[in-house]
Amino acid sequence: MEACAAILVARGKPCKNLKEAAENYRALIDYSALFGRDAPVELEIGCGNGAFIAELAKRRPECDFLAVEVCTNVVLTAMEHVQREGIPNVRFLNIAAEILPCYIPEKSIGRIYLNFSTPLPEAGREKQRLTSDRFLAIYKRLLRPGGEIVQKTDSAPFFDYSLRKFRENGFEVKEITRDLHHSEYAEGNIVTEYEANFSAKGIPICRAVAVLGQEDKK
């Protein structure tokens, strides 16, 4: 972790618990200072081994990217990947998504990526799903007017749940497909390791883009 300190923005819980941190702690990122320039900023939540965000950053050098991963050993692999390839426009947060507002200024993110988030099908764990009302309220604070959430998942029930929650929370949903690799949206798609494994097993990939509705463009 010390070797990757230059690209690690935040780590762990800044307060005793997540609720206390979310309510009381603020260490908002100065993007210009962090990246050394003024550029659009996008965010991946649950970056895993970093393959997606690394490729995205290489394809779009005009943008800067933040990648969030709560598991320390996993985010370390992602950071080593980015450092090894010398990718200058990615920084990492080793934190729980619940406390993103502690670090990310409101209405500063153009796009959020949710790639193969854990579906958590148990009813008692709904609040932990990354497309639940709880998390969508957080994303709405972070997104710029007209900002987008791009979701990919192999779980059709989770996808249905997410589409419903997007709409209930004031998002317009577009570019919906239940078989990404055989759709008009396949071109330019960055295939993650999970995605390749699912596709090899014949599992279709679902994808949608959720855009903030007019009532949220303030």
mmCIF file with all atom_site columns, N, CA, C and O in Angstrom, residues 61-115:
data_model
loop_
_atom_site.group_PDB
_atom_site.id
_atom_site.type_symbol
_atom_site.label_atom_id
_atom_site.label_alt_id
_atom_site.label_comp_id
_atom_site.label_asym_id
_atom_site.label_entity_id
_atom_site.label_seq_id
_atom_site.pdbx_PDB_ins_code
_atom_site.Cartn_x
_atom_site.Cartn_y
_atom_site.Cartn_z
_atom_site.occupancy
_atom_site.B_iso_or_equiv
_atom_site.pdbx_formal_charge
_atom_site.auth_seq_id
_atom_site.auth_comp_id
_atom_site.auth_asym_id
_atom_site.auth_atom_id
_atom_site.pdbx_PDB_model_num
ATOM 1   N N  . PRO A 1 61  ? -8.131  9.601  -22.391 1.00 0.00 ? 61  PRO A N  1
ATOM 2   C CA . PRO A 1 61  ? -7.126  10.366 -21.646 1.00 0.00 ? 61  PRO A CA 1
ATOM 3   C C  . PRO A 1 61  ? -7.570  11.788 -21.315 1.00 0.00 ? 61  PRO A C  1
ATOM 4   O O  . PRO A 1 61  ? -6.954  12.442 -20.477 1.00 0.00 ? 61  PRO A O  1
ATOM 5   N N  . GLU A 1 62  ? -8.635  12.246 -21.945 1.00 0.00 ? 62  GLU A N  1
ATOM 6   C CA . GLU A 1 62  ? -9.124  13.599 -21.678 1.00 0.00 ? 62  GLU A CA 1
ATOM 7   C C  . GLU A 1 62  ? -9.929  13.688 -20.386 1.00 0.00 ? 62  GLU A C  1
ATOM 8   O O  . GLU A 1 62  ? -10.268 14.795 -19.934 1.00 0.00 ? 62  GLU A O  1
ATOM 9   N N  . CYS A 1 63  ? -10.228 12.539 -19.765 1.00 0.00 ? 63  CYS A N  1
ATOM 10  C CA . CYS A 1 63  ? -10.998 12.488 -18.521 1.00 0.00 ? 63  CYS A CA 1
ATOM 11  C C  . CYS A 1 63  ? -10.138 11.963 -17.373 1.00 0.00 ? 63  CYS A C  1
ATOM 12  O O  . CYS A 1 63  ? -9.137  11.287 -17.598 1.00 0.00 ? 63  CYS A O  1
ATOM 13  N N  . ASP A 1 64  ? -10.561 12.276 -16.157 1.00 0.00 ? 64  ASP A N  1
ATOM 14  C CA . ASP A 1 64  ? -9.935  11.713 -14.969 1.00 0.00 ? 64  ASP A CA 1
ATOM 15  C C  . ASP A 1 64  ? -10.930 10.775 -14.293 1.00 0.00 ? 64  ASP A C  1
ATOM 16  O O  . ASP A 1 64  ? -12.152 10.951 -14.395 1.00 0.00 ? 64  ASP A O  1
ATOM 17  N N  . PHE A 1 65  ? -10.394 9.768  -13.574 1.00 0.00 ? 65  PHE A N  1
ATOM 18  C CA . PHE A 1 65  ? -11.239 8.704  -13.034 1.00 0.00 ? 65  PHE A CA 1
ATOM 19  C C  . PHE A 1 65  ? -10.898 8.404  -11.577 1.00 0.00 ? 65  PHE A C  1
ATOM 20  O O  . PHE A 1 65  ? -9.731  8.343  -11.188 1.00 0.00 ? 65  PHE A O  1
ATOM 21  N N  . LEU A 1 66  ? -11.960 8.204  -10.796 1.00 0.00 ? 66  LEU A N  1
ATOM 22  C CA . LEU A 1 66  ? -11.839 7.719  -9.431  1.00 0.00 ? 66  LEU A CA 1
ATOM 23  C C  . LEU A 1 66  ? -12.387 6.305  -9.388  1.00 0.00 ? 66  LEU A C  1
ATOM 24  O O  . LEU A 1 66  ? -13.425 6.015  -9.989  1.00 0.00 ? 66  LEU A O  1
ATOM 25  N N  . ALA A 1 67  ? -11.692 5.423  -8.677  1.00 0.00 ? 67  ALA A N  1
ATOM 26  C CA . ALA A 1 67  ? -12.118 4.029  -8.559  1.00 0.00 ? 67  ALA A CA 1
ATOM 27  C C  . ALA A 1 67  ? -12.239 3.686  -7.080  1.00 0.00 ? 67  ALA A C  1
ATOM 28  O O  . ALA A 1 67  ? -11.300 3.899  -6.309  1.00 0.00 ? 67  ALA A O  1
ATOM 29  N N  . VAL A 1 68  ? -13.391 3.140  -6.708  1.00 0.00 ? 68  VAL A N  1
ATOM 30  C CA . VAL A 1 68  ? -13.672 2.807  -5.312  1.00 0.00 ? 68  VAL A CA 1
ATOM 31  C C  . VAL A 1 68  ? -13.716 1.295  -5.148  1.00 0.00 ? 68  VAL A C  1
ATOM 32  O O  . VAL A 1 68  ? -14.352 0.590  -5.952  1.00 0.00 ? 68  VAL A O  1
ATOM 33  N N  . GLU A 1 69  ? -13.037 0.797  -4.121  1.00 0.00 ? 69  GLU A N  1
ATOM 34  C CA . GLU A 1 69  ? -13.063 -0.629 -3.796  1.00 0.00 ? 69  GLU A CA 1
ATOM 35  C C  . GLU A 1 69  ? -12.858 -0.780 -2.299  1.00 0.00 ? 69  GLU A C  1
ATOM 36  O O  . GLU A 1 69  ? -11.877 -0.280 -1.746  1.00 0.00 ? 69  GLU A O  1
ATOM 37  N N  . VAL A 1 70  ? -13.793 -1.479 -1.636  1.00 0.00 ? 70  VAL A N  1
ATOM 38  C CA . VAL A 1 70  ? -13.738 -1.593 -0.183  1.00 0.00 ? 70  VAL A CA 1
ATOM 39  C C  . VAL A 1 70  ? -12.737 -2.646 0.285   1.00 0.00 ? 70  VAL A C  1
ATOM 40  O O  . VAL A 1 70  ? -12.206 -2.542 1.398   1.00 0.00 ? 70  VAL A O  1
ATOM 41  N N  . CYS A 1 71  ? -12.466 -3.653 -0.537  1.00 0.00 ? 71  CYS A N  1
ATOM 42  C CA . CYS A 1 71  ? -11.553 -4.730 -0.140  1.00 0.00 ? 71  CYS A CA 1
ATOM 43  C C  . CYS A 1 71  ? -10.095 -4.308 -0.391  1.00 0.00 ? 71  CYS A C  1
ATOM 44  O O  . CYS A 1 71  ? -9.710  -4.051 -1.532  1.00 0.00 ? 71  CYS A O  1
ATOM 45  N N  . THR A 1 72  ? -9.309  -4.273 0.672   1.00 0.00 ? 72  THR A N  1
ATOM 46  C CA . THR A 1 72  ? -7.947  -3.756 0.575   1.00 0.00 ? 72  THR A CA 1
ATOM 47  C C  . THR A 1 72  ? -7.065  -4.588 -0.346  1.00 0.00 ? 72  THR A C  1
ATOM 48  O O  . THR A 1 72  ? -6.318  -4.047 -1.167  1.00 0.00 ? 72  THR A O  1
ATOM 49  N N  . ASN A 1 73  ? -7.132  -5.913 -0.231  1.00 0.00 ? 73  ASN A N  1
ATOM 50  C CA . ASN A 1 73  ? -6.271  -6.740 -1.079  1.00 0.00 ? 73  ASN A CA 1
ATOM 51  C C  . ASN A 1 73  ? -6.653  -6.619 -2.550  1.00 0.00 ? 73  ASN A C  1
ATOM 52  O O  . ASN A 1 73  ? -5.793  -6.714 -3.439  1.00 0.00 ? 73  ASN A O  1
ATOM 53  N N  . VAL A 1 74  ? -7.935  -6.379 -2.814  1.00 0.00 ? 74  VAL A N  1
ATOM 54  C CA . VAL A 1 74  ? -8.399  -6.235 -4.199  1.00 0.00 ? 74  VAL A CA 1
ATOM 55  C C  . VAL A 1 74  ? -7.961  -4.893 -4.771  1.00 0.00 ? 74  VAL A C  1
ATOM 56  O O  . VAL A 1 74  ? -7.465  -4.816 -5.898  1.00 0.00 ? 74  VAL A O  1
ATOM 57  N N  . VAL A 1 75  ? -8.156  -3.812 -4.007  1.00 0.00 ? 75  VAL A N  1
ATOM 58  C CA . VAL A 1 75  ? -7.771  -2.492 -4.515  1.00 0.00 ? 75  VAL A CA 1
ATOM 59  C C  . VAL A 1 75  ? -6.254  -2.411 -4.705  1.00 0.00 ? 75  VAL A C  1
ATOM 60  O O  . VAL A 1 75  ? -5.778  -1.709 -5.602  1.00 0.00 ? 75  VAL A O  1
ATOM 61  N N  . LEU A 1 76  ? -5.503  -3.140 -3.913  1.00 0.00 ? 76  LEU A N  1
ATOM 62  C CA . LEU A 1 76  ? -4.051  -3.157 -4.091  1.00 0.00 ? 76  LEU A CA 1
ATOM 63  C C  . LEU A 1 76  ? -3.680  -3.719 -5.460  1.00 0.00 ? 76  LEU A C  1
ATOM 64  O O  . LEU A 1 76  ? -2.817  -3.175 -6.158  1.00 0.00 ? 76  LEU A O  1
ATOM 65  N N  . THR A 1 77  ? -4.352  -4.796 -5.852  1.00 0.00 ? 77  THR A N  1
ATOM 66  C CA . THR A 1 77  ? -4.116  -5.355 -7.189  1.00 0.00 ? 77  THR A CA 1
ATOM 67  C C  . THR A 1 77  ? -4.436  -4.334 -8.266  1.00 0.00 ? 77  THR A C  1
ATOM 68  O O  . THR A 1 77  ? -3.688  -4.185 -9.245  1.00 0.00 ? 77  THR A O  1
ATOM 69  N N  . ALA A 1 78  ? -5.544  -3.611 -8.097  1.00 0.00 ? 78  ALA A N  1
ATOM 70  C CA . ALA A 1 78  ? -5.944  -2.594 -9.075  1.00 0.00 ? 78  ALA A CA 1
ATOM 71  C C  . ALA A 1 78  ? -4.923  -1.469 -9.152  1.00 0.00 ? 78  ALA A C  1
ATOM 72  O O  . ALA A 1 78  ? -4.553  -1.010 -10.248 1.00 0.00 ? 78  ALA A O  1
ATOM 73  N N  . MET A 1 79  ? -4.447  -1.013 -8.002  1.00 0.00 ? 79  MET A N  1
ATOM 74  C CA . MET A 1 79  ? -3.470  0.076  -7.991  1.00 0.00 ? 79  MET A CA 1
ATOM 75  C C  . MET A 1 79  ? -2.153  -0.357 -8.622  1.00 0.00 ? 79  MET A C  1
ATOM 76  O O  . MET A 1 79  ? -1.522  0.410  -9.372  1.00 0.00 ? 79  MET A O  1
ATOM 77  N N  . GLU A 1 80  ? -1.725  -1.567 -8.319  1.00 0.00 ? 80  GLU A N  1
ATOM 78  C CA . GLU A 1 80  ? -0.490  -2.075 -8.924  1.00 0.00 ? 80  GLU A CA 1
ATOM 79  C C  . GLU A 1 80  ? -0.621  -2.161 -10.440 1.00 0.00 ? 80  GLU A C  1
ATOM 80  O O  . GLU A 1 80  ? 0.335   -1.887 -11.173 1.00 0.00 ? 80  GLU A O  1
ATOM 81  N N  . HIS A 1 81  ? -1.814  -2.545 -10.902 1.00 0.00 ? 81  HIS A N  1
ATOM 82  C CA . HIS A 1 81  ? -2.097  -2.617 -12.342 1.00 0.00 ? 81  HIS A CA 1
ATOM 83  C C  . HIS A 1 81  ? -1.910  -1.247 -12.984 1.00 0.00 ? 81  HIS A C  1
ATOM 84  O O  . HIS A 1 81  ? -1.214  -1.100 -13.997 1.00 0.00 ? 81  HIS A O  1
ATOM 85  N N  . VAL A 1 82  ? -2.520  -0.229 -12.387 1.00 0.00 ? 82  VAL A N  1
ATOM 86  C CA . VAL A 1 82  ? -2.458  1.125  -12.933 1.00 0.00 ? 82  VAL A CA 1
ATOM 87  C C  . VAL A 1 82  ? -1.038  1.674  -12.877 1.00 0.00 ? 82  VAL A C  1
ATOM 88  O O  . VAL A 1 82  ? -0.558  2.301  -13.837 1.00 0.00 ? 82  VAL A O  1
ATOM 89  N N  . GLN A 1 83  ? -0.337  1.432  -11.776 1.00 0.00 ? 83  GLN A N  1
ATOM 90  C CA . GLN A 1 83  ? 1.047   1.912  -11.680 1.00 0.00 ? 83  GLN A CA 1
ATOM 91  C C  . GLN A 1 83  ? 1.959   1.204  -12.672 1.00 0.00 ? 83  GLN A C  1
ATOM 92  O O  . GLN A 1 83  ? 2.829   1.824  -13.294 1.00 0.00 ? 83  GLN A O  1
ATOM 93  N N  . ARG A 1 84  ? 1.754   -0.099 -12.820 1.00 0.00 ? 84  ARG A N  1
ATOM 94  C CA . ARG A 1 84  ? 2.596   -0.880 -13.734 1.00 0.00 ? 84  ARG A CA 1
ATOM 95  C C  . ARG A 1 84  ? 2.467   -0.379 -15.174 1.00 0.00 ? 84  ARG A C  1
ATOM 96  O O  . ARG A 1 84  ? 3.448   -0.354 -15.923 1.00 0.00 ? 84  ARG A O  1
ATOM 97  N N  . GLU A 1 85  ? 1.246   0.036  -15.546 1.00 0.00 ? 85  GLU A N  1
ATOM 98  C CA . GLU A 1 85  ? 1.018   0.497  -16.912 1.00 0.00 ? 85  GLU A CA 1
ATOM 99  C C  . GLU A 1 85  ? 1.230   1.995  -17.074 1.00 0.00 ? 85  GLU A C  1
ATOM 100 O O  . GLU A 1 85  ? 1.091   2.534  -18.179 1.00 0.00 ? 85  GLU A O  1
ATOM 101 N N  . GLY A 1 86  ? 1.543   2.669  -15.979 1.00 0.00 ? 86  GLY A N  1
ATOM 102 C CA . GLY A 1 86  ? 1.834   4.100  -16.057 1.00 0.00 ? 86  GLY A CA 1
ATOM 103 C C  . GLY A 1 86  ? 0.642   4.941  -16.483 1.00 0.00 ? 86  GLY A C  1
ATOM 104 O O  . GLY A 1 86  ? 0.796   5.910  -17.242 1.00 0.00 ? 86  GLY A O  1
ATOM 105 N N  . ILE A 1 87  ? -0.530  4.600  -16.002 1.00 0.00 ? 87  ILE A N  1
ATOM 106 C CA . ILE A 1 87  ? -1.759  5.326  -16.370 1.00 0.00 ? 87  ILE A CA 1
ATOM 107 C C  . ILE A 1 87  ? -1.906  6.525  -15.433 1.00 0.00 ? 87  ILE A C  1
ATOM 108 O O  . ILE A 1 87  ? -2.055  6.355  -14.220 1.00 0.00 ? 87  ILE A O  1
ATOM 109 N N  . PRO A 1 88  ? -1.874  7.755  -15.963 1.00 0.00 ? 88  PRO A N  1
ATOM 110 C CA . PRO A 1 88  ? -1.789  8.938  -15.095 1.00 0.00 ? 88  PRO A CA 1
ATOM 111 C C  . PRO A 1 88  ? -3.120  9.467  -14.571 1.00 0.00 ? 88  PRO A C  1
ATOM 112 O O  . PRO A 1 88  ? -3.128  10.278 -13.636 1.00 0.00 ? 88  PRO A O  1
ATOM 113 N N  . ASN A 1 89  ? -4.252  9.041  -15.135 1.00 0.00 ? 89  ASN A N  1
ATOM 114 C CA . ASN A 1 89  ? -5.530  9.689  -14.843 1.00 0.00 ? 89  ASN A CA 1
ATOM 115 C C  . ASN A 1 89  ? -6.494  8.821  -14.034 1.00 0.00 ? 89  ASN A C  1
ATOM 116 O O  . ASN A 1 89  ? -7.721  8.900  -14.196 1.00 0.00 ? 89  ASN A O  1
ATOM 117 N N  . VAL A 1 90  ? -5.972  7.998  -13.124 1.00 0.00 ? 90  VAL A N  1
ATOM 118 C CA . VAL A 1 90  ? -6.790  7.187  -12.228 1.00 0.00 ? 90  VAL A CA 1
ATOM 119 C C  . VAL A 1 90  ? -6.277  7.351  -10.795 1.00 0.00 ? 90  VAL A C  1
ATOM 120 O O  . VAL A 1 90  ? -5.071  7.304  -10.556 1.00 0.00 ? 90  VAL A O  1
ATOM 121 N N  . ARG A 1 91  ? -7.225  7.530  -9.857  1.00 0.00 ? 91  ARG A N  1
ATOM 122 C CA . ARG A 1 91  ? -6.905  7.537  -8.437  1.00 0.00 ? 91  ARG A CA 1
ATOM 123 C C  . ARG A 1 91  ? -7.902  6.613  -7.724  1.00 0.00 ? 91  ARG A C  1
ATOM 124 O O  . ARG A 1 91  ? -9.008  6.377  -8.214  1.00 0.00 ? 91  ARG A O  1
ATOM 125 N N  . PHE A 1 92  ? -7.535  6.130  -6.554  1.00 0.00 ? 92  PHE A N  1
ATOM 126 C CA . PHE A 1 92  ? -8.318  5.109  -5.865  1.00 0.00 ? 92  PHE A CA 1
ATOM 127 C C  . PHE A 1 92  ? -8.757  5.554  -4.468  1.00 0.00 ? 92  PHE A C  1
ATOM 128 O O  . PHE A 1 92  ? -8.057  6.318  -3.789  1.00 0.00 ? 92  PHE A O  1
ATOM 129 N N  . LEU A 1 93  ? -9.914  5.036  -4.053  1.00 0.00 ? 93  LEU A N  1
ATOM 130 C CA . LEU A 1 93  ? -10.412 5.198  -2.695  1.00 0.00 ? 93  LEU A CA 1
ATOM 131 C C  . LEU A 1 93  ? -10.720 3.810  -2.147  1.00 0.00 ? 93  LEU A C  1
ATOM 132 O O  . LEU A 1 93  ? -11.567 3.097  -2.695  1.00 0.00 ? 93  LEU A O  1
ATOM 133 N N  . ASN A 1 94  ? -10.038 3.431  -1.090  1.00 0.00 ? 94  ASN A N  1
ATOM 134 C CA . ASN A 1 94  ? -10.250 2.139  -0.425  1.00 0.00 ? 94  ASN A CA 1
ATOM 135 C C  . ASN A 1 94  ? -11.225 2.354  0.737   1.00 0.00 ? 94  ASN A C  1
ATOM 136 O O  . ASN A 1 94  ? -10.847 2.331  1.902   1.00 0.00 ? 94  ASN A O  1
ATOM 137 N N  . ILE A 1 95  ? -12.487 2.606  0.358   1.00 0.00 ? 95  ILE A N  1
ATOM 138 C CA . ILE A 1 95  ? -13.517 2.952  1.339   1.00 0.00 ? 95  ILE A CA 1
ATOM 139 C C  . ILE A 1 95  ? -14.822 2.262  0.973   1.00 0.00 ? 95  ILE A C  1
ATOM 140 O O  . ILE A 1 95  ? -14.987 1.746  -0.131  1.00 0.00 ? 95  ILE A O  1
ATOM 141 N N  . ALA A 1 96  ? -15.767 2.288  1.920   1.00 0.00 ? 96  ALA A N  1
ATOM 142 C CA . ALA A 1 96  ? -17.126 1.823  1.647   1.00 0.00 ? 96  ALA A CA 1
ATOM 143 C C  . ALA A 1 96  ? -17.870 2.898  0.856   1.00 0.00 ? 96  ALA A C  1
ATOM 144 O O  . ALA A 1 96  ? -17.685 4.095  1.094   1.00 0.00 ? 96  ALA A O  1
ATOM 145 N N  . ALA A 1 97  ? -18.722 2.477  -0.061  1.00 0.00 ? 97  ALA A N  1
ATOM 146 C CA . ALA A 1 97  ? -19.445 3.439  -0.906  1.00 0.00 ? 97  ALA A CA 1
ATOM 147 C C  . ALA A 1 97  ? -20.364 4.341  -0.092  1.00 0.00 ? 97  ALA A C  1
ATOM 148 O O  . ALA A 1 97  ? -20.693 5.450  -0.535  1.00 0.00 ? 97  ALA A O  1
ATOM 149 N N  . GLU A 1 98  ? -20.771 3.900  1.087   1.00 0.00 ? 98  GLU A N  1
ATOM 150 C CA . GLU A 1 98  ? -21.645 4.708  1.925   1.00 0.00 ? 98  GLU A CA 1
ATOM 151 C C  . GLU A 1 98  ? -21.047 6.066  2.273   1.00 0.00 ? 98  GLU A C  1
ATOM 152 O O  . GLU A 1 98  ? -21.787 7.019  2.541   1.00 0.00 ? 98  GLU A O  1
ATOM 153 N N  . ILE A 1 99  ? -19.728 6.165  2.301   1.00 0.00 ? 99  ILE A N  1
ATOM 154 C CA . ILE A 1 99  ? -19.110 7.419  2.723   1.00 0.00 ? 99  ILE A CA 1
ATOM 155 C C  . ILE A 1 99  ? -18.480 8.189  1.553   1.00 0.00 ? 99  ILE A C  1
ATOM 156 O O  . ILE A 1 99  ? -17.647 9.075  1.770   1.00 0.00 ? 99  ILE A O  1
ATOM 157 N N  . LEU A 1 100 ? -18.912 7.913  0.352   1.00 0.00 ? 100 LEU A N  1
ATOM 158 C CA . LEU A 1 100 ? -18.416 8.668  -0.800  1.00 0.00 ? 100 LEU A CA 1
ATOM 159 C C  . LEU A 1 100 ? -18.606 10.176 -0.642  1.00 0.00 ? 100 LEU A C  1
ATOM 160 O O  . LEU A 1 100 ? -17.710 10.953 -1.001  1.00 0.00 ? 100 LEU A O  1
ATOM 161 N N  . PRO A 1 101 ? -19.742 10.654 -0.079  1.00 0.00 ? 101 PRO A N  1
ATOM 162 C CA . PRO A 1 101 ? -19.905 12.106 0.071   1.00 0.00 ? 101 PRO A CA 1
ATOM 163 C C  . PRO A 1 101 ? -18.900 12.744 1.020   1.00 0.00 ? 101 PRO A C  1
ATOM 164 O O  . PRO A 1 101 ? -18.763 13.973 1.032   1.00 0.00 ? 101 PRO A O  1
ATOM 165 N N  . CYS A 1 102 ? -18.203 11.943 1.818   1.00 0.00 ? 102 CYS A N  1
ATOM 166 C CA . CYS A 1 102 ? -17.156 12.506 2.667   1.00 0.00 ? 102 CYS A CA 1
ATOM 167 C C  . CYS A 1 102 ? -15.989 13.039 1.838   1.00 0.00 ? 102 CYS A C  1
ATOM 168 O O  . CYS A 1 102 ? -15.251 13.924 2.292   1.00 0.00 ? 102 CYS A O  1
ATOM 169 N N  . TYR A 1 103 ? -15.823 12.504 0.628   1.00 0.00 ? 103 TYR A N  1
ATOM 170 C CA . TYR A 1 103 ? -14.658 12.822 -0.184  1.00 0.00 ? 103 TYR A CA 1
ATOM 171 C C  . TYR A 1 103 ? -14.989 13.472 -1.520  1.00 0.00 ? 103 TYR A C  1
ATOM 172 O O  . TYR A 1 103 ? -14.187 14.256 -2.040  1.00 0.00 ? 103 TYR A O  1
ATOM 173 N N  . ILE A 1 104 ? -16.126 13.146 -2.096  1.00 0.00 ? 104 ILE A N  1
ATOM 174 C CA . ILE A 1 104 ? -16.444 13.611 -3.441  1.00 0.00 ? 104 ILE A CA 1
ATOM 175 C C  . ILE A 1 104 ? -17.388 14.813 -3.380  1.00 0.00 ? 104 ILE A C  1
ATOM 176 O O  . ILE A 1 104 ? -18.480 14.721 -2.809  1.00 0.00 ? 104 ILE A O  1
ATOM 177 N N  . PRO A 1 105 ? -17.001 15.949 -3.935  1.00 0.00 ? 105 PRO A N  1
ATOM 178 C CA . PRO A 1 105 ? -17.867 17.125 -3.913  1.00 0.00 ? 105 PRO A CA 1
ATOM 179 C C  . PRO A 1 105 ? -19.201 16.874 -4.616  1.00 0.00 ? 105 PRO A C  1
ATOM 180 O O  . PRO A 1 105 ? -19.268 16.108 -5.584  1.00 0.00 ? 105 PRO A O  1
ATOM 181 N N  . GLU A 1 106 ? -20.238 17.520 -4.119  1.00 0.00 ? 106 GLU A N  1
ATOM 182 C CA . GLU A 1 106 ? -21.553 17.358 -4.726  1.00 0.00 ? 106 GLU A CA 1
ATOM 183 C C  . GLU A 1 106 ? -21.552 17.862 -6.165  1.00 0.00 ? 106 GLU A C  1
ATOM 184 O O  . GLU A 1 106 ? -20.876 18.824 -6.507  1.00 0.00 ? 106 GLU A O  1
ATOM 185 N N  . LYS A 1 107 ? -22.324 17.176 -6.996  1.00 0.00 ? 107 LYS A N  1
ATOM 186 C CA . LYS A 1 107 ? -22.533 17.531 -8.402  1.00 0.00 ? 107 LYS A CA 1
ATOM 187 C C  . LYS A 1 107 ? -21.209 17.726 -9.157  1.00 0.00 ? 107 LYS A C  1
ATOM 188 O O  . LYS A 1 107 ? -21.051 18.656 -9.939  1.00 0.00 ? 107 LYS A O  1
ATOM 189 N N  . SER A 1 108 ? -20.271 16.807 -8.920  1.00 0.00 ? 108 SER A N  1
ATOM 190 C CA . SER A 1 108 ? -18.962 16.926 -9.574  1.00 0.00 ? 108 SER A CA 1
ATOM 191 C C  . SER A 1 108 ? -18.618 15.752 -10.482 1.00 0.00 ? 108 SER A C  1
ATOM 192 O O  . SER A 1 108 ? -17.583 15.776 -11.143 1.00 0.00 ? 108 SER A O  1
ATOM 193 N N  . ILE A 1 109 ? -19.476 14.723 -10.513 1.00 0.00 ? 109 ILE A N  1
ATOM 194 C CA . ILE A 1 109 ? -19.193 13.497 -11.264 1.00 0.00 ? 109 ILE A CA 1
ATOM 195 C C  . ILE A 1 109 ? -20.090 13.415 -12.492 1.00 0.00 ? 109 ILE A C  1
ATOM 196 O O  . ILE A 1 109 ? -21.311 13.575 -12.400 1.00 0.00 ? 109 ILE A O  1
ATOM 197 N N  . GLY A 1 110 ? -19.478 13.156 -13.637 1.00 0.00 ? 110 GLY A N  1
ATOM 198 C CA . GLY A 1 110 ? -20.264 13.062 -14.867 1.00 0.00 ? 110 GLY A CA 1
ATOM 199 C C  . GLY A 1 110 ? -20.904 11.707 -15.094 1.00 0.00 ? 110 GLY A C  1
ATOM 200 O O  . GLY A 1 110 ? -21.983 11.600 -15.668 1.00 0.00 ? 110 GLY A O  1
ATOM 201 N N  . ARG A 1 111 ? -20.236 10.652 -14.645 1.00 0.00 ? 111 ARG A N  1
ATOM 202 C CA . ARG A 1 111 ? -20.761 9.297  -14.886 1.00 0.00 ? 111 ARG A CA 1
ATOM 203 C C  . ARG A 1 111 ? -20.271 8.369  -13.780 1.00 0.00 ? 111 ARG A C  1
ATOM 204 O O  . ARG A 1 111 ? -19.143 8.458  -13.329 1.00 0.00 ? 111 ARG A O  1
ATOM 205 N N  . ILE A 1 112 ? -21.164 7.468  -13.367 1.00 0.00 ? 112 ILE A N  1
ATOM 206 C CA . ILE A 1 112 ? -20.846 6.431  -12.389 1.00 0.00 ? 112 ILE A CA 1
ATOM 207 C C  . ILE A 1 112 ? -20.988 5.077  -13.063 1.00 0.00 ? 112 ILE A C  1
ATOM 208 O O  . ILE A 1 112 ? -21.995 4.810  -13.729 1.00 0.00 ? 112 ILE A O  1
ATOM 209 N N  . TYR A 1 113 ? -20.005 4.213  -12.874 1.00 0.00 ? 113 TYR A N  1
ATOM 210 C CA . TYR A 1 113 ? -20.031 2.866  -13.440 1.00 0.00 ? 113 TYR A CA 1
ATOM 211 C C  . TYR A 1 113 ? -20.255 1.850  -12.328 1.00 0.00 ? 113 TYR A C  1
ATOM 212 O O  . TYR A 1 113 ? -19.548 1.855  -11.312 1.00 0.00 ? 113 TYR A O  1
ATOM 213 N N  . LEU A 1 114 ? -21.231 0.970  -12.537 1.00 0.00 ? 114 LEU A N  1
ATOM 214 C CA . LEU A 1 114 ? -21.510 -0.142 -11.619 1.00 0.00 ? 114 LEU A CA 1
ATOM 215 C C  . LEU A 1 114 ? -21.372 -1.428 -12.423 1.00 0.00 ? 114 LEU A C  1
ATOM 216 O O  . LEU A 1 114 ? -22.291 -1.834 -13.142 1.00 0.00 ? 114 LEU A O  1
ATOM 217 N N  . ASN A 1 115 ? -20.217 -2.057 -12.328 1.00 0.00 ? 115 ASN A N  1
ATOM 218 C CA . ASN A 1 115 ? -19.944 -3.256 -13.115 1.00 0.00 ? 115 ASN A CA 1
ATOM 219 C C  . ASN A 1 115 ? -20.043 -4.506 -12.249 1.00 0.00 ? 115 ASN A C  1
ATOM 220 O O  . ASN A 1 115 ? -19.209 -4.736 -11.381 1.00 0.00 ? 115 ASN A O  1
#
